[in-house]
Short mmCIF file of N, CA and C in Angstrom, two decimals:
data_model
loop_
_atom_site.label_atom_id
_atom_site.label_comp_id
_atom_site.label_asym_id
_atom_site.label_seq_id
_atom_site.Cartn_x
_atom_site.Cartn_y
_atom_site.Cartn_z
N MET A 46 21.09 -23.30 -10.57
CA MET A 46 19.98 -23.03 -9.69
C MET A 46 19.75 -21.52 -9.70
N THR A 47 18.49 -21.11 -9.91
CA THR A 47 18.14 -19.69 -9.88
C THR A 47 16.97 -19.46 -8.95
N TRP A 48 16.92 -18.27 -8.42
CA TRP A 48 15.87 -17.86 -7.48
C TRP A 48 15.14 -16.66 -8.06
N SER A 49 13.82 -16.63 -7.89
CA SER A 49 13.04 -15.49 -8.36
C SER A 49 11.78 -15.36 -7.52
N TRP A 50 11.12 -14.23 -7.69
CA TRP A 50 9.87 -13.94 -6.99
C TRP A 50 8.73 -13.94 -7.98
N GLN A 51 7.64 -14.62 -7.64
CA GLN A 51 6.42 -14.52 -8.42
C GLN A 51 5.56 -13.45 -7.75
N TYR A 52 5.11 -12.48 -8.53
CA TYR A 52 4.28 -11.40 -8.02
C TYR A 52 2.81 -11.78 -8.14
N GLU A 53 2.02 -11.41 -7.12
CA GLU A 53 0.58 -11.69 -7.15
C GLU A 53 -0.20 -10.46 -6.71
N ASN A 54 -1.42 -10.34 -7.24
CA ASN A 54 -2.28 -9.25 -6.82
C ASN A 54 -3.06 -9.65 -5.57
N SER A 55 -4.03 -8.84 -5.18
CA SER A 55 -4.76 -9.09 -3.93
C SER A 55 -5.62 -10.35 -3.96
N THR A 56 -5.94 -10.87 -5.14
CA THR A 56 -6.73 -12.10 -5.24
C THR A 56 -5.86 -13.33 -5.40
N GLY A 57 -4.53 -13.14 -5.40
CA GLY A 57 -3.62 -14.27 -5.54
C GLY A 57 -3.29 -14.63 -6.97
N GLU A 58 -3.73 -13.80 -7.93
CA GLU A 58 -3.44 -14.05 -9.34
C GLU A 58 -2.01 -13.62 -9.65
N ALA A 59 -1.26 -14.46 -10.33
CA ALA A 59 0.10 -14.13 -10.73
C ALA A 59 0.08 -12.98 -11.73
N VAL A 60 0.90 -11.97 -11.45
CA VAL A 60 0.94 -10.79 -12.32
C VAL A 60 2.35 -10.47 -12.81
N GLY A 61 3.31 -11.37 -12.57
CA GLY A 61 4.67 -11.14 -13.06
C GLY A 61 5.69 -11.86 -12.21
N THR A 62 6.94 -11.72 -12.61
CA THR A 62 8.05 -12.31 -11.87
C THR A 62 9.22 -11.34 -11.85
N SER A 63 10.07 -11.53 -10.89
CA SER A 63 11.28 -10.71 -10.76
C SER A 63 12.35 -11.22 -11.70
N GLU A 64 13.46 -10.51 -11.69
CA GLU A 64 14.65 -11.00 -12.36
C GLU A 64 15.12 -12.26 -11.63
N ALA A 65 16.00 -13.01 -12.24
CA ALA A 65 16.56 -14.22 -11.62
C ALA A 65 17.80 -13.86 -10.81
N PHE A 66 17.96 -14.52 -9.68
CA PHE A 66 19.10 -14.31 -8.80
C PHE A 66 19.86 -15.63 -8.67
N ASP A 67 21.17 -15.53 -8.52
CA ASP A 67 22.00 -16.73 -8.39
C ASP A 67 21.94 -17.33 -6.99
N GLN A 68 21.63 -16.51 -6.00
CA GLN A 68 21.62 -16.97 -4.61
C GLN A 68 20.32 -16.57 -3.92
N ARG A 69 19.85 -17.42 -3.04
CA ARG A 69 18.64 -17.12 -2.29
C ARG A 69 18.79 -15.83 -1.48
N ALA A 70 19.94 -15.64 -0.86
CA ALA A 70 20.16 -14.43 -0.06
C ALA A 70 20.03 -13.17 -0.91
N GLU A 71 20.49 -13.22 -2.15
CA GLU A 71 20.35 -12.07 -3.05
C GLU A 71 18.88 -11.77 -3.32
N ALA A 72 18.11 -12.80 -3.56
CA ALA A 72 16.68 -12.63 -3.82
C ALA A 72 15.97 -12.05 -2.59
N GLU A 73 16.30 -12.55 -1.42
CA GLU A 73 15.64 -12.07 -0.21
C GLU A 73 16.06 -10.64 0.14
N THR A 74 17.30 -10.30 -0.12
CA THR A 74 17.75 -8.92 0.10
C THR A 74 17.03 -7.98 -0.87
N TRP A 75 16.90 -8.41 -2.11
CA TRP A 75 16.25 -7.58 -3.13
C TRP A 75 14.80 -7.29 -2.76
N ILE A 76 14.07 -8.31 -2.31
CA ILE A 76 12.65 -8.07 -1.98
C ILE A 76 12.53 -7.11 -0.80
N GLY A 77 13.49 -7.17 0.11
CA GLY A 77 13.48 -6.27 1.26
C GLY A 77 13.67 -4.81 0.89
N THR A 78 14.34 -4.57 -0.22
CA THR A 78 14.56 -3.20 -0.66
C THR A 78 13.59 -2.75 -1.75
N SER A 79 12.83 -3.67 -2.32
CA SER A 79 11.97 -3.36 -3.46
C SER A 79 10.48 -3.44 -3.17
N PHE A 80 10.10 -3.90 -1.99
CA PHE A 80 8.68 -4.17 -1.75
C PHE A 80 7.80 -2.93 -1.88
N GLU A 81 8.30 -1.76 -1.49
CA GLU A 81 7.47 -0.55 -1.58
C GLU A 81 7.15 -0.21 -3.04
N ASP A 82 8.12 -0.34 -3.92
CA ASP A 82 7.89 -0.10 -5.35
C ASP A 82 6.89 -1.11 -5.91
N LEU A 83 7.02 -2.36 -5.49
CA LEU A 83 6.08 -3.39 -5.95
C LEU A 83 4.66 -3.09 -5.49
N LEU A 84 4.50 -2.66 -4.23
CA LEU A 84 3.17 -2.30 -3.73
C LEU A 84 2.57 -1.18 -4.57
N GLU A 85 3.37 -0.19 -4.92
CA GLU A 85 2.89 0.91 -5.75
C GLU A 85 2.44 0.43 -7.13
N ASP A 86 3.03 -0.66 -7.59
CA ASP A 86 2.67 -1.24 -8.89
C ASP A 86 1.52 -2.25 -8.80
N GLY A 87 0.93 -2.41 -7.61
CA GLY A 87 -0.22 -3.29 -7.47
C GLY A 87 0.08 -4.70 -7.02
N VAL A 88 1.34 -4.98 -6.71
CA VAL A 88 1.71 -6.32 -6.21
C VAL A 88 1.42 -6.35 -4.71
N GLU A 89 0.65 -7.33 -4.26
CA GLU A 89 0.27 -7.43 -2.85
C GLU A 89 1.02 -8.53 -2.11
N GLN A 90 1.42 -9.57 -2.83
CA GLN A 90 2.11 -10.68 -2.19
C GLN A 90 3.05 -11.33 -3.18
N VAL A 91 4.00 -12.10 -2.66
CA VAL A 91 5.00 -12.76 -3.50
C VAL A 91 5.23 -14.19 -3.03
N ARG A 92 5.78 -14.97 -3.93
CA ARG A 92 6.21 -16.34 -3.62
C ARG A 92 7.65 -16.48 -4.09
N LEU A 93 8.49 -17.09 -3.26
CA LEU A 93 9.87 -17.33 -3.65
C LEU A 93 9.93 -18.65 -4.42
N LEU A 94 10.58 -18.60 -5.58
CA LEU A 94 10.71 -19.78 -6.43
C LEU A 94 12.18 -20.14 -6.61
N GLU A 95 12.45 -21.44 -6.58
CA GLU A 95 13.77 -21.96 -6.90
C GLU A 95 13.64 -22.80 -8.16
N ASP A 96 14.25 -22.35 -9.24
CA ASP A 96 14.12 -23.02 -10.54
C ASP A 96 12.66 -23.26 -10.89
N GLY A 97 11.80 -22.30 -10.57
CA GLY A 97 10.38 -22.38 -10.91
C GLY A 97 9.50 -23.10 -9.91
N ALA A 98 10.09 -23.75 -8.92
CA ALA A 98 9.32 -24.47 -7.90
C ALA A 98 9.18 -23.60 -6.65
N GLU A 99 7.98 -23.58 -6.08
CA GLU A 99 7.73 -22.74 -4.91
C GLU A 99 8.52 -23.22 -3.69
N VAL A 100 9.19 -22.27 -3.03
CA VAL A 100 9.93 -22.54 -1.80
C VAL A 100 9.08 -22.09 -0.62
N TYR A 101 8.54 -20.89 -0.70
CA TYR A 101 7.58 -20.43 0.31
C TYR A 101 6.73 -19.30 -0.23
N GLY A 102 5.63 -19.09 0.44
CA GLY A 102 4.69 -18.04 0.07
C GLY A 102 3.28 -18.58 0.18
N PRO A 103 2.32 -17.73 0.01
CA PRO A 103 2.49 -16.33 -0.32
C PRO A 103 2.93 -15.52 0.90
N MET A 104 3.69 -14.47 0.61
CA MET A 104 4.15 -13.57 1.64
C MET A 104 3.63 -12.17 1.29
N SER A 105 2.85 -11.60 2.20
CA SER A 105 2.30 -10.27 2.00
C SER A 105 3.43 -9.24 2.00
N LEU A 106 3.28 -8.22 1.16
CA LEU A 106 4.23 -7.12 1.15
C LEU A 106 3.80 -5.99 2.07
N ARG A 107 2.60 -6.10 2.64
CA ARG A 107 2.09 -5.07 3.55
C ARG A 107 2.69 -5.25 4.95
N PRO A 108 3.04 -4.12 5.60
CA PRO A 108 3.51 -4.22 6.97
C PRO A 108 2.41 -4.77 7.85
N GLU A 109 2.77 -5.54 8.84
CA GLU A 109 1.76 -6.14 9.71
C GLU A 109 1.31 -5.20 10.78
#
């Protein structure tokens, strides 16, 4: 089982994916420390995937 993030731009178009993580907690910790860099690269929202299937999202990377 692997976990990854699908990156999306402001229109919801997929623009890439993260590295694969062995644990969900690792993936969620990583997004918490990487979201600012992703925003700078044009990523506006993400979806968490488990073995390629969506678990949740889209989740905005912008502070509320």
